PDB file of C-alpha atoms in Angstrom:
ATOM      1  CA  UNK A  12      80.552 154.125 148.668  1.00  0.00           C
ATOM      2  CA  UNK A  13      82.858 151.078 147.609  1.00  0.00           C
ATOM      3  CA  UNK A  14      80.278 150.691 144.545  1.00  0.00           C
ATOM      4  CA  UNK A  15      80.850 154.555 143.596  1.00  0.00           C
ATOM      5  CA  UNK A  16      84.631 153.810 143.318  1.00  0.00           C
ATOM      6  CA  UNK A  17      84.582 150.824 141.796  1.00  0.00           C
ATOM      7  CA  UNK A  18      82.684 152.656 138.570  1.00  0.00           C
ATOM      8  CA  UNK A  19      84.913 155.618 139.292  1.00  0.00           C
ATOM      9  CA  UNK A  20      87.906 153.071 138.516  1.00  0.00           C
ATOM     10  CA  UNK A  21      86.423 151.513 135.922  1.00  0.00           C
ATOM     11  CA  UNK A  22      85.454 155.096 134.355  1.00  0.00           C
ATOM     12  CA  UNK A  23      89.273 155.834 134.143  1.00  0.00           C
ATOM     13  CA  UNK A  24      90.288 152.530 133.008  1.00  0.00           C
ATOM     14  CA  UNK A  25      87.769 152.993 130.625  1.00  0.00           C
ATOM     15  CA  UNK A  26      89.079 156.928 129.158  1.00  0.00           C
ATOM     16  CA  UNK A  27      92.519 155.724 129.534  1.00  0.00           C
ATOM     17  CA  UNK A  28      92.003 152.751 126.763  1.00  0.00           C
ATOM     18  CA  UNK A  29      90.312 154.766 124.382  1.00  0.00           C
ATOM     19  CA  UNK A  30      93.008 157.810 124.837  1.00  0.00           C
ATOM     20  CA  UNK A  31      95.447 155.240 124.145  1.00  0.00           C
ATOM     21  CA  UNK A  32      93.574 153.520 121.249  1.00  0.00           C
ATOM     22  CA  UNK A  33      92.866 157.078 119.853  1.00  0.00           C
ATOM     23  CA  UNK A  34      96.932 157.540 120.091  1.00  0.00           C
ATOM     24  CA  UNK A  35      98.031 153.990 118.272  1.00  0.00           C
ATOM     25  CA  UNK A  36      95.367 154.697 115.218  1.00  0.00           C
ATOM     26  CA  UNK A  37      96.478 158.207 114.604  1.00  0.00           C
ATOM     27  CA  UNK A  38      99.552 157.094 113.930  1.00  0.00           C
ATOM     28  CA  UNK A  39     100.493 158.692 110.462  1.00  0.00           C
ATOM     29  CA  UNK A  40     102.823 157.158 108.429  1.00  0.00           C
ATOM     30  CA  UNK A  41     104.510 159.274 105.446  1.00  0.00           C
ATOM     31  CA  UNK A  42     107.071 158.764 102.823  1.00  0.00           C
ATOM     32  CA  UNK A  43     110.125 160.509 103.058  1.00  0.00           C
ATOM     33  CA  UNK A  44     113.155 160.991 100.380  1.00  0.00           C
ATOM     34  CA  UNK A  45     116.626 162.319 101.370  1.00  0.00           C
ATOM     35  CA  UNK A  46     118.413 162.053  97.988  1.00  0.00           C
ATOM     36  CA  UNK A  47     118.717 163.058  95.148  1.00  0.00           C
ATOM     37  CA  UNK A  48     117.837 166.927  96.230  1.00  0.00           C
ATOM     38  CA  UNK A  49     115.058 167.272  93.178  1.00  0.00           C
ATOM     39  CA  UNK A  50     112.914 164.467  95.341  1.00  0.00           C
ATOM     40  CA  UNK A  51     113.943 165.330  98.539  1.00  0.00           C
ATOM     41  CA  UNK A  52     111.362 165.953 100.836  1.00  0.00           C
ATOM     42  CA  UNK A  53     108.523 164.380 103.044  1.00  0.00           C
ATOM     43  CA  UNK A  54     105.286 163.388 101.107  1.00  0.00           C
ATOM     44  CA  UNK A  55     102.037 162.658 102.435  1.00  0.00           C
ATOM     45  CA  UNK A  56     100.946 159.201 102.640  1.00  0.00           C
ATOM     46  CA  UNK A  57      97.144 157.865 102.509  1.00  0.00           C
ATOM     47  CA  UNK A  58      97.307 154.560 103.867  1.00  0.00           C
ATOM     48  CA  UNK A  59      94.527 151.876 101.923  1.00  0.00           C
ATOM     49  CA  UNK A  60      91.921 150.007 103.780  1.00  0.00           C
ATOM     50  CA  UNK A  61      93.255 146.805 103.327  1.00  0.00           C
ATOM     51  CA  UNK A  62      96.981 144.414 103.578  1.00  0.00           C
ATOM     52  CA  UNK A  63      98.893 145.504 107.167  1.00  0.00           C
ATOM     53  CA  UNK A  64      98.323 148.798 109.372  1.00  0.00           C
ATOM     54  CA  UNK A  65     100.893 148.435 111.421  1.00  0.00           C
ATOM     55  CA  UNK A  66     103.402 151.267 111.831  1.00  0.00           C
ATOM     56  CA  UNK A  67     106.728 149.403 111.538  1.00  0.00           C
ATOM     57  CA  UNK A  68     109.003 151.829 109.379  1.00  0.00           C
ATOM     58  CA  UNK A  69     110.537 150.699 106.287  1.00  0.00           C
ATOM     59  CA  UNK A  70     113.907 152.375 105.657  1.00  0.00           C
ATOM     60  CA  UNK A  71     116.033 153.374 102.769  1.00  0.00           C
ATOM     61  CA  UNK A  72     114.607 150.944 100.190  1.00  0.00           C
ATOM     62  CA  UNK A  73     114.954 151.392  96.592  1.00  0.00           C
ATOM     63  CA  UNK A  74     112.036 152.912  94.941  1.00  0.00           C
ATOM     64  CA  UNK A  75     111.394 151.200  91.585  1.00  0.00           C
ATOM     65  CA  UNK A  76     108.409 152.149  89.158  1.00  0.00           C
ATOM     66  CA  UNK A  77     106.134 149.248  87.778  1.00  0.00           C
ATOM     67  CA  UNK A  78     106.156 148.260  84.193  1.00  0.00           C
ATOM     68  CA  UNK A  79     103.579 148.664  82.693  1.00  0.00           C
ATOM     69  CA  UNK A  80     103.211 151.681  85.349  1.00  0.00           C
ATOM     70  CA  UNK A  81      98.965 150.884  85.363  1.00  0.00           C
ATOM     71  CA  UNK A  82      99.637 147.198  85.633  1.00  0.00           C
ATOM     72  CA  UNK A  83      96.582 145.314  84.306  1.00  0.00           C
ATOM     73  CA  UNK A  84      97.103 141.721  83.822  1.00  0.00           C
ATOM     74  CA  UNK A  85     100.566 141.830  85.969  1.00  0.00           C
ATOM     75  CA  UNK A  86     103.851 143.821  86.609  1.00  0.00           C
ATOM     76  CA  UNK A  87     107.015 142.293  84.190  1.00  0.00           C
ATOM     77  CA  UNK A  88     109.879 144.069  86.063  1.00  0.00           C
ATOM     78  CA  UNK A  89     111.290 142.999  89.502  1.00  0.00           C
ATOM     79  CA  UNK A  90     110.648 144.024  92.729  1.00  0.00           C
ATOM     80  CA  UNK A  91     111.840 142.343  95.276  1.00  0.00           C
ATOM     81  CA  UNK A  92     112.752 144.195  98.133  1.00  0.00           C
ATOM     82  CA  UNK A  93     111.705 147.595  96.563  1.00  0.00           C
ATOM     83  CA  UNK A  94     108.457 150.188  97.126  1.00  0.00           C
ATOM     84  CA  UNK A  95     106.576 149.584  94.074  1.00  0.00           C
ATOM     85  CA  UNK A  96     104.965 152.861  92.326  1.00  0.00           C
ATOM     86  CA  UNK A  97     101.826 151.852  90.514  1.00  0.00           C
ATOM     87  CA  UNK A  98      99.839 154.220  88.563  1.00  0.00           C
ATOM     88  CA  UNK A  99      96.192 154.713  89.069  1.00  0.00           C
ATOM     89  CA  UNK A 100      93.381 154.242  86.773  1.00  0.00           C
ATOM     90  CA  UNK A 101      91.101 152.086  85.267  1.00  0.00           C
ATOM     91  CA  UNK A 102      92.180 149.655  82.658  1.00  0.00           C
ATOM     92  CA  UNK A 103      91.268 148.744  78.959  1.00  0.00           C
ATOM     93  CA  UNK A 104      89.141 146.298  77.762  1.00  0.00           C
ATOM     94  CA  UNK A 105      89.366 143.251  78.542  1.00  0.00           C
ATOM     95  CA  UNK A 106      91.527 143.728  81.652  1.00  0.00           C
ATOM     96  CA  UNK A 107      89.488 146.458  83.162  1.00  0.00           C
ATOM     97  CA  UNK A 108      88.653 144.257  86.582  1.00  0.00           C
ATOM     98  CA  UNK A 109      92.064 144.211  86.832  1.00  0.00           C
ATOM     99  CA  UNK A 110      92.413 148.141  87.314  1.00  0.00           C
ATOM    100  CA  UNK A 111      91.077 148.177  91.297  1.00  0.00           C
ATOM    101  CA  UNK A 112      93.812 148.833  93.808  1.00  0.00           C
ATOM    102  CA  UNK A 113      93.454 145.442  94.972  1.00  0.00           C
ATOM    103  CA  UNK A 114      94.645 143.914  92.151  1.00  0.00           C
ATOM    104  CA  UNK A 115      97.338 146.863  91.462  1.00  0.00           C
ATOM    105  CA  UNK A 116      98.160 146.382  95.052  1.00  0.00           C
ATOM    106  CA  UNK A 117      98.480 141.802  94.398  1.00  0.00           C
ATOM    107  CA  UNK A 118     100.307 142.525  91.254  1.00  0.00           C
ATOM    108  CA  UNK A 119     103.482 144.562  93.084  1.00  0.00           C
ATOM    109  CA  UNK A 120     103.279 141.737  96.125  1.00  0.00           C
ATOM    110  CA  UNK A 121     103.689 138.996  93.313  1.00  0.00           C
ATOM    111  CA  UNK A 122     106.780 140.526  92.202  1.00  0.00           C
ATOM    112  CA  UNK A 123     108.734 140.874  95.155  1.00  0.00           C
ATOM    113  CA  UNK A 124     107.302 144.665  96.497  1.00  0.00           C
ATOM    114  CA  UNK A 125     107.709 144.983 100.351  1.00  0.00           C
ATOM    115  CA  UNK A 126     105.603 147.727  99.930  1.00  0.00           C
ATOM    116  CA  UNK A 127     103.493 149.865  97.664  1.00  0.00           C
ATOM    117  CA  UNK A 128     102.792 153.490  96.811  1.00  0.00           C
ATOM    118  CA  UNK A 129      99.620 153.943  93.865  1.00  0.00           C
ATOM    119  CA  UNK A 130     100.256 157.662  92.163  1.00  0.00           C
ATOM    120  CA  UNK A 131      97.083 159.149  92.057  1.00  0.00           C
ATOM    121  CA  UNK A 132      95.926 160.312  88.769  1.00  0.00           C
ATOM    122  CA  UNK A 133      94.372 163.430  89.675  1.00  0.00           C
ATOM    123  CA  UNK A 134      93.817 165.634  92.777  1.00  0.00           C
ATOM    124  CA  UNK A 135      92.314 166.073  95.519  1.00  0.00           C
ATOM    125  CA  UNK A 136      93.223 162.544  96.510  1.00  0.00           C
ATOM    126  CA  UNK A 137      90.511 160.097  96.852  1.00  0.00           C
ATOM    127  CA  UNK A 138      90.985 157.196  98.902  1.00  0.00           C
ATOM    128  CA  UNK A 139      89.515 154.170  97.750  1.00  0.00           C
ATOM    129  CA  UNK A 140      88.607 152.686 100.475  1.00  0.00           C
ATOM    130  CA  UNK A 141      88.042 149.011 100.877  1.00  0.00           C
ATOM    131  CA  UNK A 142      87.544 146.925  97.594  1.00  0.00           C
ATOM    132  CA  UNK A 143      85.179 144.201  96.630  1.00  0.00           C
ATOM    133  CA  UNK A 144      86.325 141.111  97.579  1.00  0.00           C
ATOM    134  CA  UNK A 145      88.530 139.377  99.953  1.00  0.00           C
ATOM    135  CA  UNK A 146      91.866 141.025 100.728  1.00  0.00           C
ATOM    136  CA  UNK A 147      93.095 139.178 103.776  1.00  0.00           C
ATOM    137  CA  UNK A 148      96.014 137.587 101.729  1.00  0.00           C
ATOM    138  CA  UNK A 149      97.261 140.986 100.844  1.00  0.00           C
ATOM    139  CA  UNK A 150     100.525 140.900 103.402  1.00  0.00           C
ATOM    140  CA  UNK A 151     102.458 144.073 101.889  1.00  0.00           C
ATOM    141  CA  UNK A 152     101.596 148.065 102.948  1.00  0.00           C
ATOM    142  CA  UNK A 153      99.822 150.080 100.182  1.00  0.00           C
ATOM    143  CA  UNK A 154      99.209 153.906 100.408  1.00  0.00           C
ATOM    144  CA  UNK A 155      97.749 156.451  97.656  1.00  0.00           C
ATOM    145  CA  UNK A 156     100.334 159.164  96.509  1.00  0.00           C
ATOM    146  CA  UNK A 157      99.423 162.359  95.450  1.00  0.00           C
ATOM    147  CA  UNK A 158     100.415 162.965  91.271  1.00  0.00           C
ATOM    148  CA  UNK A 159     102.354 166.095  91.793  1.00  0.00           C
ATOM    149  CA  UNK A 160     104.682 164.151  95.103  1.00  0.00           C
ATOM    150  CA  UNK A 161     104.543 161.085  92.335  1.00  0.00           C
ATOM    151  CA  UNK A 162     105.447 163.065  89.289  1.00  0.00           C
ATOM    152  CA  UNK A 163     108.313 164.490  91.244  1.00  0.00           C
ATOM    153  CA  UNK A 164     110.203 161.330  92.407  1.00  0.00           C
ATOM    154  CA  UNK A 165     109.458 159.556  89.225  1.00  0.00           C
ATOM    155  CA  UNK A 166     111.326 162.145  87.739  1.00  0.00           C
ATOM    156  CA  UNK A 167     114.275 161.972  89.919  1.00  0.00           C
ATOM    157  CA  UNK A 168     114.285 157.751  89.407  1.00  0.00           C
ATOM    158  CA  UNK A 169     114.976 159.299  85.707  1.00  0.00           C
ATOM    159  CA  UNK A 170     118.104 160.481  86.389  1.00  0.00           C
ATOM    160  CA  UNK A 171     119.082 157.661  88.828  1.00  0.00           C
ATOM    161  CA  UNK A 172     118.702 155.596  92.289  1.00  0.00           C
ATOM    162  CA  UNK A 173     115.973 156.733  94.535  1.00  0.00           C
ATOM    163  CA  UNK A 174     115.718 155.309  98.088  1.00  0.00           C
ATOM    164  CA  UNK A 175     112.636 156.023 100.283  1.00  0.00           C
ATOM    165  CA  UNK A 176     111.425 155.663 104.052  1.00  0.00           C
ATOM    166  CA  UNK A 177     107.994 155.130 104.774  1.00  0.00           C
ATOM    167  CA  UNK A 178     107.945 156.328 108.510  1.00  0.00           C
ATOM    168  CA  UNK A 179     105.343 157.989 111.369  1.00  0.00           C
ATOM    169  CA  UNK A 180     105.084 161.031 110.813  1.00  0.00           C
TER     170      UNK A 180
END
């Protein structure tokens, strides 16, 4: 009898960690734009298999596109502080290693990003998963952007100051 509630307790303990570990990973995080009212909105965020998953919010930071936007060999402009928008895509010759997300993803961190968003270059999104290599010293957030949600807050950083919040959905 004593055995039988013993595993009965351990049964719950047991359903009540994976319910909670179930509720922690589906935590969604998303990216979401008050001003200006062409960008406004709340964009769909695909969170990279690599650099930090926790869900700490980051809120109204500037939103500042990489130059080159498909950095290969390096991003020139500053970042520091900012969400970084990288574009996707493979790189010329002889920088083409340097086109992976992982590298993409280095590059903003080296510049000062907090955080990064890559703007996919096609749809239906495809997440890359994890890269080759070793990507434990990648220490900001990276996500995959979908090109029309890209295309639509680059254009509003046209005509101005953008300021983003990447929180749970």
């Amino acid at each position: 009898m004593m055995k039988t509630f013993t595993q009965i307790k351990s049964l719950i303990f047991l359903i009540t960690m994976l319910c909670v570990q179930n509720f922690l990973s589906a935590q969604v995080m998303v990216f979401k734009v008050n001003a200006p009212a062409n960008a406004a909105g709340t964009y769909s965020l695909y969170r990279a298999a690599f650099g930090p998953t926790d869900v700490n919010e980051i809120i109204e930071t500037p939103i500042v596109v990489s130059i080159p936007e498909n950095p290969c060999g390096g991003i020139t402009n500053d970042m520091t502080g900012k969400i970084a928008f990288v574009n996707r895509g493979p790189c010329d010759f002889p920088n083409e290693a340097d086109g992976n997300f992982i590298s993409k993803v280095r590059y903003a961190e080296a510049a000062g990003a907090i955080a990064v968003i890559i703007c996919n270059n096609a749809n239906p999104v495809i997440n890359p998963g994890l890269p080759a290599g070793e990507t434990n010293d990648v220490n900001i957030k990276s996500f995959l952007m979908e090109k029309p949600d890209c295309d639509k807050i680059k254009l509003a950083l046209g005509n101005g100051n953008v300021n983003g919040n990447i929180v749970l959905k």
